[in-house]
mmCIF file of C-alpha atoms and ligand atoms in Angstrom:
data_model
loop_
_atom_site.group_PDB
_atom_site.id
_atom_site.type_symbol
_atom_site.label_atom_id
_atom_site.label_comp_id
_atom_site.label_asym_id
_atom_site.label_seq_id
_atom_site.Cartn_x
_atom_site.Cartn_y
_atom_site.Cartn_z
ATOM 1 C CA MET A 1 -17.468 125.814 62.112
ATOM 2 C CA LYS A 2 -19.776 126.434 65.430
ATOM 3 C CA ILE A 3 -17.562 125.733 68.247
ATOM 4 C CA GLY A 4 -18.020 125.824 72.271
ATOM 5 C CA PHE A 5 -15.224 126.492 74.176
ATOM 6 C CA VAL A 6 -14.916 125.893 78.001
ATOM 7 C CA GLY A 7 -12.147 126.992 79.995
ATOM 8 C CA LEU A 8 -10.711 130.330 78.980
ATOM 9 C CA GLY A 9 -7.559 130.472 81.249
ATOM 10 C CA ASN A 10 -3.961 131.163 80.232
ATOM 11 C CA MET A 11 -3.993 128.483 77.364
ATOM 12 C CA GLY A 12 -7.795 128.521 76.650
ATOM 13 C CA LEU A 13 -8.031 132.262 76.033
ATOM 14 C CA PRO A 14 -5.630 132.497 73.284
ATOM 15 C CA MET A 15 -6.816 129.234 71.576
ATOM 16 C CA ALA A 16 -10.320 130.564 71.488
ATOM 17 C CA GLU A 17 -9.374 133.845 70.169
ATOM 18 C CA ASN A 18 -7.425 132.343 67.295
ATOM 19 C CA LEU A 19 -10.203 130.023 66.397
ATOM 20 C CA ALA A 20 -12.552 133.138 66.342
ATOM 21 C CA ALA A 21 -9.965 135.254 64.190
ATOM 22 C CA ALA A 22 -9.949 132.404 61.772
ATOM 23 C CA GLY A 23 -13.641 132.978 61.147
ATOM 24 C CA HIS A 24 -15.090 130.158 63.219
ATOM 25 C CA ALA A 25 -18.258 130.988 65.329
ATOM 26 C CA VAL A 26 -17.136 130.461 68.905
ATOM 27 C CA ALA A 27 -19.181 130.585 71.826
ATOM 28 C CA GLY A 28 -17.066 130.687 75.237
ATOM 29 C CA TYR A 29 -17.601 129.929 79.137
ATOM 30 C CA ASP A 30 -15.438 129.945 82.006
ATOM 31 C CA VAL A 31 -16.314 129.756 85.313
ATOM 32 C CA ALA A 32 -14.407 132.865 86.338
ATOM 33 C CA GLY A 33 -16.126 135.041 83.960
ATOM 34 C CA ILE A 34 -13.333 135.628 81.432
ATOM 35 C CA ALA A 35 -14.259 137.334 78.113
ATOM 36 C CA ALA A 36 -12.320 136.512 74.868
ATOM 37 C CA ALA A 37 -11.881 138.846 71.834
ATOM 38 C CA GLY A 38 -14.381 137.570 68.993
ATOM 39 C CA VAL A 39 -15.896 134.783 71.160
ATOM 40 C CA ALA A 40 -19.640 135.129 72.159
ATOM 41 C CA SER A 41 -20.112 134.947 75.945
ATOM 42 C CA ALA A 42 -22.204 131.977 77.133
ATOM 43 C CA ASP A 43 -23.639 131.853 80.503
ATOM 44 C CA SER A 44 -22.919 128.132 81.064
ATOM 45 C CA ALA A 45 -20.869 125.244 79.788
ATOM 46 C CA ALA A 46 -23.929 123.704 78.420
ATOM 47 C CA ALA A 47 -25.090 127.014 76.608
ATOM 48 C CA ALA A 48 -21.315 127.215 75.092
ATOM 49 C CA ALA A 49 -22.193 123.486 73.732
ATOM 50 C CA ASP A 50 -25.627 124.456 72.413
ATOM 51 C CA GLY A 51 -25.594 123.573 68.577
ATOM 52 C CA ALA A 52 -21.820 123.466 68.561
ATOM 53 C CA GLU A 53 -20.122 120.758 65.978
ATOM 54 C CA VAL A 54 -16.999 120.759 68.172
ATOM 55 C CA VAL A 55 -16.847 121.470 71.741
ATOM 56 C CA ILE A 56 -13.415 122.083 73.346
ATOM 57 C CA THR A 57 -12.333 122.163 77.014
ATOM 58 C CA MET A 58 -9.022 123.399 78.240
ATOM 59 C CA LEU A 59 -9.424 122.869 82.163
ATOM 60 C CA PRO A 60 -6.869 122.252 85.100
ATOM 61 C CA ASP A 61 -7.349 118.727 85.876
ATOM 62 C CA GLY A 62 -9.162 115.336 85.708
ATOM 63 C CA PRO A 63 -11.862 115.690 88.319
ATOM 64 C CA ILE A 64 -12.747 119.151 86.538
ATOM 65 C CA LEU A 65 -13.054 117.724 83.454
ATOM 66 C CA ARG A 66 -15.047 114.844 84.481
ATOM 67 C CA GLN A 67 -17.537 117.210 86.146
ATOM 68 C CA VAL A 68 -17.844 119.694 83.343
ATOM 69 C CA ALA A 69 -18.122 116.698 80.919
ATOM 70 C CA ALA A 70 -21.160 115.577 82.912
ATOM 71 C CA THR A 71 -22.849 118.677 82.195
ATOM 72 C CA LEU A 72 -21.493 119.130 78.388
ATOM 73 C CA VAL A 73 -22.195 115.702 77.113
ATOM 74 C CA PRO A 74 -26.181 115.796 77.427
ATOM 75 C CA ALA A 75 -26.132 119.159 76.028
ATOM 76 C CA MET A 76 -24.229 118.545 72.836
ATOM 77 C CA ALA A 77 -25.866 118.020 69.253
ATOM 78 C CA ALA A 78 -25.844 114.545 67.806
ATOM 79 C CA GLY A 79 -22.528 113.855 66.063
ATOM 80 C CA ALA A 80 -20.638 116.249 67.552
ATOM 81 C CA VAL A 81 -17.232 116.126 68.789
ATOM 82 C CA PHE A 82 -15.938 116.617 72.377
ATOM 83 C CA LEU A 83 -12.393 117.785 72.241
ATOM 84 C CA ASP A 84 -10.389 118.042 75.401
ATOM 85 C CA CYS A 85 -7.175 119.800 75.394
ATOM 86 C CA SER A 86 -6.353 119.775 79.015
ATOM 87 C CA THR A 87 -3.760 117.611 80.567
ATOM 88 C CA VAL A 88 -5.258 114.941 82.756
ATOM 89 C CA ASP A 89 -4.872 111.495 83.902
ATOM 90 C CA VAL A 90 -5.372 108.836 81.358
ATOM 91 C CA GLU A 91 -8.219 107.254 83.267
ATOM 92 C CA SER A 92 -10.106 110.624 83.325
ATOM 93 C CA ALA A 93 -9.687 110.902 79.496
ATOM 94 C CA ARG A 94 -10.901 107.235 78.967
ATOM 95 C CA ALA A 95 -13.704 107.835 81.169
ATOM 96 C CA VAL A 96 -14.867 111.080 79.506
ATOM 97 C CA ALA A 97 -14.380 109.150 76.086
ATOM 98 C CA GLY A 98 -16.932 106.419 77.398
ATOM 99 C CA MET A 99 -19.423 109.036 78.734
ATOM 100 C CA ALA A 100 -19.307 110.625 75.221
ATOM 101 C CA ALA A 101 -19.623 107.373 73.462
ATOM 102 C CA ALA A 102 -22.377 106.168 75.675
ATOM 103 C CA ALA A 103 -24.327 109.235 74.449
ATOM 104 C CA GLY A 104 -23.377 108.666 70.690
ATOM 105 C CA LEU A 105 -20.779 111.316 70.383
ATOM 106 C CA ALA A 106 -17.071 110.952 69.557
ATOM 107 C CA ALA A 107 -14.279 112.303 72.037
ATOM 108 C CA LEU A 108 -10.917 113.104 71.502
ATOM 109 C CA ASP A 109 -8.261 113.730 74.048
ATOM 110 C CA ALA A 110 -5.583 116.266 72.730
ATOM 111 C CA PRO A 111 -3.232 117.523 75.235
ATOM 112 C CA VAL A 112 -0.755 120.092 73.871
ATOM 113 C CA SER A 113 2.857 121.269 74.064
ATOM 114 C CA GLY A 114 4.018 124.702 73.438
ATOM 115 C CA GLY A 115 2.873 126.606 76.456
ATOM 116 C CA ILE A 116 1.093 130.073 76.690
ATOM 117 C CA THR A 117 3.509 131.321 73.868
ATOM 118 C CA GLY A 118 2.531 128.648 71.566
ATOM 119 C CA ALA A 119 -1.008 129.102 72.365
ATOM 120 C CA SER A 120 -1.039 132.750 71.562
ATOM 121 C CA ALA A 121 1.244 132.149 68.272
ATOM 122 C CA GLY A 122 -1.055 129.319 67.148
ATOM 123 C CA THR A 123 2.106 127.092 67.009
ATOM 124 C CA LEU A 124 0.983 124.287 69.490
ATOM 125 C CA THR A 125 1.545 120.514 68.939
ATOM 126 C CA PHE A 126 -1.493 118.384 69.685
ATOM 127 C CA MET A 127 -1.077 114.870 70.848
ATOM 128 C CA VAL A 128 -4.450 113.085 70.077
ATOM 129 C CA GLY A 129 -6.113 109.927 71.075
ATOM 130 C CA GLY A 130 -9.695 108.986 69.905
ATOM 131 C CA PRO A 131 -11.284 107.765 66.805
ATOM 132 C CA GLY A 132 -9.759 108.494 63.296
ATOM 133 C CA ASP A 133 -12.769 110.282 61.859
ATOM 134 C CA ALA A 134 -13.232 112.642 64.765
ATOM 135 C CA PHE A 135 -9.439 113.246 64.228
ATOM 136 C CA GLU A 136 -10.098 114.219 60.845
ATOM 137 C CA THR A 137 -13.449 116.626 61.683
ATOM 138 C CA ALA A 138 -11.076 118.687 64.229
ATOM 139 C CA ARG A 139 -8.035 118.677 61.761
ATOM 140 C CA PRO A 140 -8.872 122.259 60.704
ATOM 141 C CA LEU A 141 -9.082 123.320 64.177
ATOM 142 C CA PHE A 142 -5.751 121.952 65.157
ATOM 143 C CA ASP A 143 -4.331 123.723 62.053
ATOM 144 C CA VAL A 144 -5.344 127.023 63.368
ATOM 145 C CA MET A 145 -4.472 126.484 66.954
ATOM 146 C CA GLY A 146 -1.364 124.489 66.189
ATOM 147 C CA GLN A 147 1.409 123.692 63.780
ATOM 148 C CA LYS A 148 1.297 119.983 64.349
ATOM 149 C CA ALA A 149 -1.081 117.320 65.354
ATOM 150 C CA VAL A 150 -0.270 113.637 65.788
ATOM 151 C CA HIS A 151 -2.935 110.867 65.857
ATOM 152 C CA CYS A 152 -1.640 108.713 68.593
ATOM 153 C CA GLY A 153 -4.421 106.005 68.672
ATOM 154 C CA PRO A 154 -7.415 105.469 70.816
ATOM 155 C CA ALA A 155 -8.908 107.365 73.614
ATOM 156 C CA GLY A 156 -6.309 108.302 76.271
ATOM 157 C CA ASN A 157 -3.298 107.838 73.871
ATOM 158 C CA GLY A 158 -2.856 111.807 73.738
ATOM 159 C CA GLN A 159 -2.656 111.844 77.434
ATOM 160 C CA ALA A 160 -0.216 108.825 77.411
ATOM 161 C CA ALA A 161 1.996 110.559 74.891
ATOM 162 C CA LYS A 162 1.929 113.972 76.771
ATOM 163 C CA ILE A 163 3.035 112.231 80.102
ATOM 164 C CA CYS A 164 5.703 109.976 78.669
ATOM 165 C CA ASN A 165 7.054 113.097 76.865
ATOM 166 C CA ASN A 166 7.347 115.361 80.026
ATOM 167 C CA MET A 167 8.436 112.347 82.182
ATOM 168 C CA ILE A 168 11.569 112.336 79.910
ATOM 169 C CA LEU A 169 11.437 116.284 79.931
ATOM 170 C CA GLY A 170 11.296 116.563 83.760
ATOM 171 C CA ALA A 171 14.261 113.812 84.125
ATOM 172 C CA THR A 172 16.296 115.359 81.672
ATOM 173 C CA MET A 173 16.080 118.683 83.176
ATOM 174 C CA VAL A 174 17.120 117.417 86.577
ATOM 175 C CA ALA A 175 20.055 115.465 85.028
ATOM 176 C CA THR A 176 21.051 118.683 82.965
ATOM 177 C CA CYS A 177 20.836 121.054 86.103
ATOM 178 C CA GLU A 178 22.903 118.726 88.507
ATOM 179 C CA ALA A 179 25.583 118.198 85.890
ATOM 180 C CA PHE A 180 25.919 122.133 85.606
ATOM 181 C CA ALA A 181 26.188 122.379 89.487
ATOM 182 C CA LEU A 182 28.668 119.399 89.399
ATOM 183 C CA ALA A 183 30.780 121.208 86.663
ATOM 184 C CA ASP A 184 30.738 124.478 88.462
ATOM 185 C CA LYS A 185 32.034 122.417 91.752
ATOM 186 C CA LEU A 186 34.623 120.710 89.631
ATOM 187 C CA GLY A 187 36.003 124.119 88.206
ATOM 188 C CA LEU A 188 34.743 123.636 84.606
ATOM 189 C CA ASP A 189 33.638 126.892 82.888
ATOM 190 C CA ARG A 190 29.867 126.650 81.886
ATOM 191 C CA GLN A 191 30.442 127.875 78.476
ATOM 192 C CA ALA A 192 32.994 125.156 77.787
ATOM 193 C CA MET A 193 30.556 122.470 79.351
ATOM 194 C CA PHE A 194 27.970 123.664 76.961
ATOM 195 C CA ASP A 195 30.068 123.576 74.107
ATOM 196 C CA VAL A 196 31.236 120.255 74.620
ATOM 197 C CA VAL A 197 27.631 118.402 75.827
ATOM 198 C CA SER A 198 25.557 120.322 73.371
ATOM 199 C CA THR A 199 27.664 118.589 70.496
ATOM 200 C CA SER A 200 28.205 115.297 72.480
ATOM 201 C CA SER A 201 26.415 112.419 73.437
ATOM 202 C CA GLY A 202 24.794 114.037 76.520
ATOM 203 C CA TYR A 203 22.999 116.569 74.401
ATOM 204 C CA SER A 204 19.285 116.922 74.865
ATOM 205 C CA TRP A 205 16.604 119.330 74.110
ATOM 206 C CA THR A 206 17.084 120.719 77.836
ATOM 207 C CA MET A 207 20.837 121.558 77.102
ATOM 208 C CA ASN A 208 20.656 122.654 73.688
ATOM 209 C CA ALA A 209 17.418 124.609 73.063
ATOM 210 C CA TYR A 210 16.453 125.561 76.869
ATOM 211 C CA CYS A 211 19.621 125.803 78.637
ATOM 212 C CA PRO A 212 19.227 126.383 82.401
ATOM 213 C CA ALA A 213 22.368 128.325 82.704
ATOM 214 C CA PRO A 214 22.062 132.001 82.275
ATOM 215 C CA GLY A 215 23.833 133.609 79.452
ATOM 216 C CA ILE A 216 24.549 130.296 77.800
ATOM 217 C CA GLY A 217 23.012 128.700 74.645
ATOM 218 C CA PRO A 218 19.824 130.220 72.951
ATOM 219 C CA GLN A 219 17.718 132.747 74.876
ATOM 220 C CA SER A 220 15.620 130.726 77.432
ATOM 221 C CA PRO A 221 13.712 131.568 80.792
ATOM 222 C CA ALA A 222 17.221 131.389 82.474
ATOM 223 C CA ASP A 223 18.120 134.527 80.736
ATOM 224 C CA ASN A 224 14.810 136.139 82.336
ATOM 225 C CA GLY A 225 15.399 135.309 85.900
ATOM 226 C CA TYR A 226 13.674 132.084 85.488
ATOM 227 C CA ALA A 227 10.198 133.703 84.773
ATOM 228 C CA PRO A 228 8.061 130.684 83.314
ATOM 229 C CA GLY A 229 8.213 129.469 80.633
ATOM 230 C CA PHE A 230 7.005 126.237 81.814
ATOM 231 C CA ALA A 231 6.151 126.715 85.630
ATOM 232 C CA ALA A 232 7.885 124.107 88.066
ATOM 233 C CA GLU A 233 4.407 123.220 89.471
ATOM 234 C CA LEU A 234 3.089 122.575 85.962
ATOM 235 C CA MET A 235 6.006 120.137 85.484
ATOM 236 C CA LEU A 236 5.193 118.567 89.126
ATOM 237 C CA LYS A 237 1.800 118.104 87.960
ATOM 238 C CA ASP A 238 2.671 116.094 84.851
ATOM 239 C CA LEU A 239 5.260 114.004 86.787
ATOM 240 C CA ARG A 240 2.487 113.053 89.157
ATOM 241 C CA LEU A 241 0.137 112.238 86.250
ATOM 242 C CA ALA A 242 3.051 109.924 84.678
ATOM 243 C CA GLU A 243 3.618 108.341 88.165
ATOM 244 C CA MET A 244 -0.280 107.622 88.414
ATOM 245 C CA ALA A 245 -0.210 105.860 85.107
ATOM 246 C CA ALA A 246 2.822 104.051 85.811
ATOM 247 C CA ARG A 247 1.238 102.490 89.049
ATOM 248 C CA ALA A 248 -2.053 101.793 87.245
ATOM 249 C CA VAL A 249 -0.329 99.698 84.598
ATOM 250 C CA ASP A 250 2.495 98.278 87.000
ATOM 251 C CA ALA A 251 5.423 100.091 84.918
ATOM 252 C CA ASP A 252 8.931 100.580 86.643
ATOM 253 C CA THR A 253 9.735 104.127 86.093
ATOM 254 C CA PRO A 254 12.503 105.155 88.535
ATOM 255 C CA MET A 255 13.829 108.088 86.798
ATOM 256 C CA GLY A 256 10.304 109.674 86.454
ATOM 257 C CA LEU A 257 9.961 108.889 90.105
ATOM 258 C CA ALA A 258 13.187 110.580 91.042
ATOM 259 C CA ALA A 259 12.305 113.680 89.132
ATOM 260 C CA LEU A 260 8.968 113.715 90.832
ATOM 261 C CA GLY A 261 10.595 113.885 94.311
ATOM 262 C CA GLU A 262 13.102 116.727 93.384
ATOM 263 C CA TYR A 263 9.976 118.707 91.857
ATOM 264 C CA ALA A 264 7.594 117.946 94.767
ATOM 265 C CA GLU A 265 10.587 119.268 97.264
ATOM 266 C CA PHE A 266 11.204 122.302 95.027
ATOM 267 C CA VAL A 267 7.822 123.321 94.739
ATOM 268 C CA GLU A 268 6.061 122.373 97.876
ATOM 269 C CA GLY A 269 9.087 122.755 100.381
ATOM 270 C CA GLU A 270 11.254 125.441 98.869
ATOM 271 C CA ASP A 271 10.787 128.624 96.535
ATOM 272 C CA GLY A 272 9.857 126.791 93.177
ATOM 273 C CA ARG A 273 6.429 127.844 92.777
ATOM 274 C CA GLY A 274 6.064 130.372 90.361
ATOM 275 C CA ARG A 275 9.457 129.826 88.753
ATOM 276 C CA ASP A 276 10.455 128.228 85.506
ATOM 277 C CA PHE A 277 11.048 124.430 85.810
ATOM 278 C CA SER A 278 14.880 124.998 84.675
ATOM 279 C CA ALA A 279 15.184 126.805 88.049
ATOM 280 C CA MET A 280 16.280 123.405 89.110
ATOM 281 C CA LEU A 281 19.864 124.726 88.384
ATOM 282 C CA PRO A 282 20.063 127.673 91.043
ATOM 283 C CA ARG A 283 18.652 125.087 93.488
ATOM 284 C CA PHE A 284 21.241 122.605 92.858
ATOM 285 C CA GLU A 285 24.064 125.370 92.962
ATOM 286 C CA SER A 286 23.031 126.145 96.464
ATOM 287 C CA ARG A 287 22.714 122.550 97.590
ATOM 288 C CA ARG A 288 25.264 120.266 99.030
ATOM 289 C CA ARG A 289 25.567 116.292 98.452
ATOM 290 C CA ARG A 290 22.320 114.797 100.646
HETATM 291 P P1 NAD B 1 -5.663 128.046 83.720
HETATM 292 O O1 NAD B 1 -5.866 127.641 85.261
HETATM 293 O O2 NAD B 1 -5.047 129.352 83.503
HETATM 294 O O3 NAD B 1 -7.058 127.831 83.114
HETATM 295 C C1 NAD B 1 -8.045 126.895 83.442
HETATM 296 C C2 NAD B 1 -9.357 127.701 83.276
HETATM 297 O O4 NAD B 1 -10.483 126.705 83.484
HETATM 298 C C3 NAD B 1 -9.537 128.802 84.316
HETATM 299 O O5 NAD B 1 -9.561 129.879 83.693
HETATM 300 C C4 NAD B 1 -10.651 128.386 85.179
HETATM 301 O O6 NAD B 1 -11.500 129.347 85.628
HETATM 302 C C5 NAD B 1 -11.499 127.390 84.177
HETATM 303 N N1 NAD B 1 -12.338 126.785 84.801
HETATM 304 C C6 NAD B 1 -12.030 125.839 86.128
HETATM 305 N N2 NAD B 1 -13.250 125.005 86.414
HETATM 306 C C7 NAD B 1 -14.307 125.210 85.493
HETATM 307 C C8 NAD B 1 -15.549 124.709 85.109
HETATM 308 N N3 NAD B 1 -16.025 124.030 86.071
HETATM 309 N N4 NAD B 1 -16.193 125.345 84.185
HETATM 310 C C9 NAD B 1 -15.551 126.275 83.275
HETATM 311 N N5 NAD B 1 -14.141 126.773 83.388
HETATM 312 C C10 NAD B 1 -13.606 126.294 84.784
HETATM 313 O O7 NAD B 1 -4.661 126.699 83.046
HETATM 314 P P2 NAD B 1 -3.966 126.852 81.764
HETATM 315 O O8 NAD B 1 -2.485 127.239 82.077
HETATM 316 O O9 NAD B 1 -4.896 127.502 80.800
HETATM 317 O O10 NAD B 1 -3.908 125.323 81.567
HETATM 318 C C11 NAD B 1 -4.956 124.590 80.984
HETATM 319 C C12 NAD B 1 -4.563 123.049 80.788
HETATM 320 O O11 NAD B 1 -3.526 123.201 79.722
HETATM 321 C C13 NAD B 1 -4.206 122.239 81.979
HETATM 322 O O12 NAD B 1 -4.473 120.926 81.909
HETATM 323 C C14 NAD B 1 -2.431 122.380 81.873
HETATM 324 O O13 NAD B 1 -1.894 121.452 82.466
HETATM 325 C C15 NAD B 1 -2.285 122.350 80.387
HETATM 326 N N6 NAD B 1 -1.231 122.905 79.716
HETATM 327 C C16 NAD B 1 -0.671 124.187 80.190
HETATM 328 C C17 NAD B 1 0.462 124.796 79.634
HETATM 329 C C18 NAD B 1 0.961 126.137 80.316
HETATM 330 O O14 NAD B 1 2.109 126.346 79.924
HETATM 331 N N7 NAD B 1 0.173 126.939 80.782
HETATM 332 C C19 NAD B 1 1.167 124.019 78.865
HETATM 333 C C20 NAD B 1 0.664 122.742 78.372
HETATM 334 C C21 NAD B 1 -0.457 122.208 78.962
#
């Protein structure tokens, strides 16, 4: 397929390279002038989109996505698919889909989970909103960049699935870390805590697969000095998107809001920036009751 790729950062670069390595003709553009192996360098977003059957964006946030979409959509060929893989607010995803539809194009919002490792290995999971036929057009690309793509419904539903998942993840990580710190203060050995909880009703992905306690459970960023992994500031971004969405539809999300408060303090008031989101554990270890 002929593909345009805009946003060649930590995630976009390996995704574009995997598409090129699989034999697709990829033209890439990044405002920072990043070049990707096997990818033709375009000198603007519009040039990358020229003649492409699918145009993929992997950008930092909703306002930038809207800006880039405004230049991409008029440059896209009739019948092409606009495939945004960034994590953005539901409203921006739906606005971009509207912009594309007005120009006779189909748009998919397809945020990912799996992080930089998944992007490099081609094992991402895509959560996809938008028309079913556009999903089928993009399916071979999802197969190259990832291991799973779930069609979640109409425009915006991919972002909805992503922020609901990450709201659970953020709240669960806070709960897991505060429980470990409580266990420490109660004199309960961490290995014993893990052995019980990981096989009892308190088990979770954060405990069983991504344990925040160094030396306990499977390998995780905790065993690597809390180097990300999934950086605390990205978790903060996603919790803010969840809060924004919850406000927009008048949903009561107290645990999401509490997790947002913890990550905001950690990233913006303490030393959380640049650390894995599981570094909440050493944070709780050093705190007293508030
Ligand atoms: P990044 O900051 O490394 O990459 C974004 C790229 O977009 C940068 O290279 C930047 O130069 C480029 N860019 C910004 N404005 C542009 C413009 N106007 N035109 C062209 N290029 C422009 O971020 P990332 O880690 O690659 O994340 C990308 C998206 O994926 C974000 O929405 C993020 O939330 C999401 N995401 C990231 C991870 C992760 O682990 N990094 C995991 C899941 C989802």
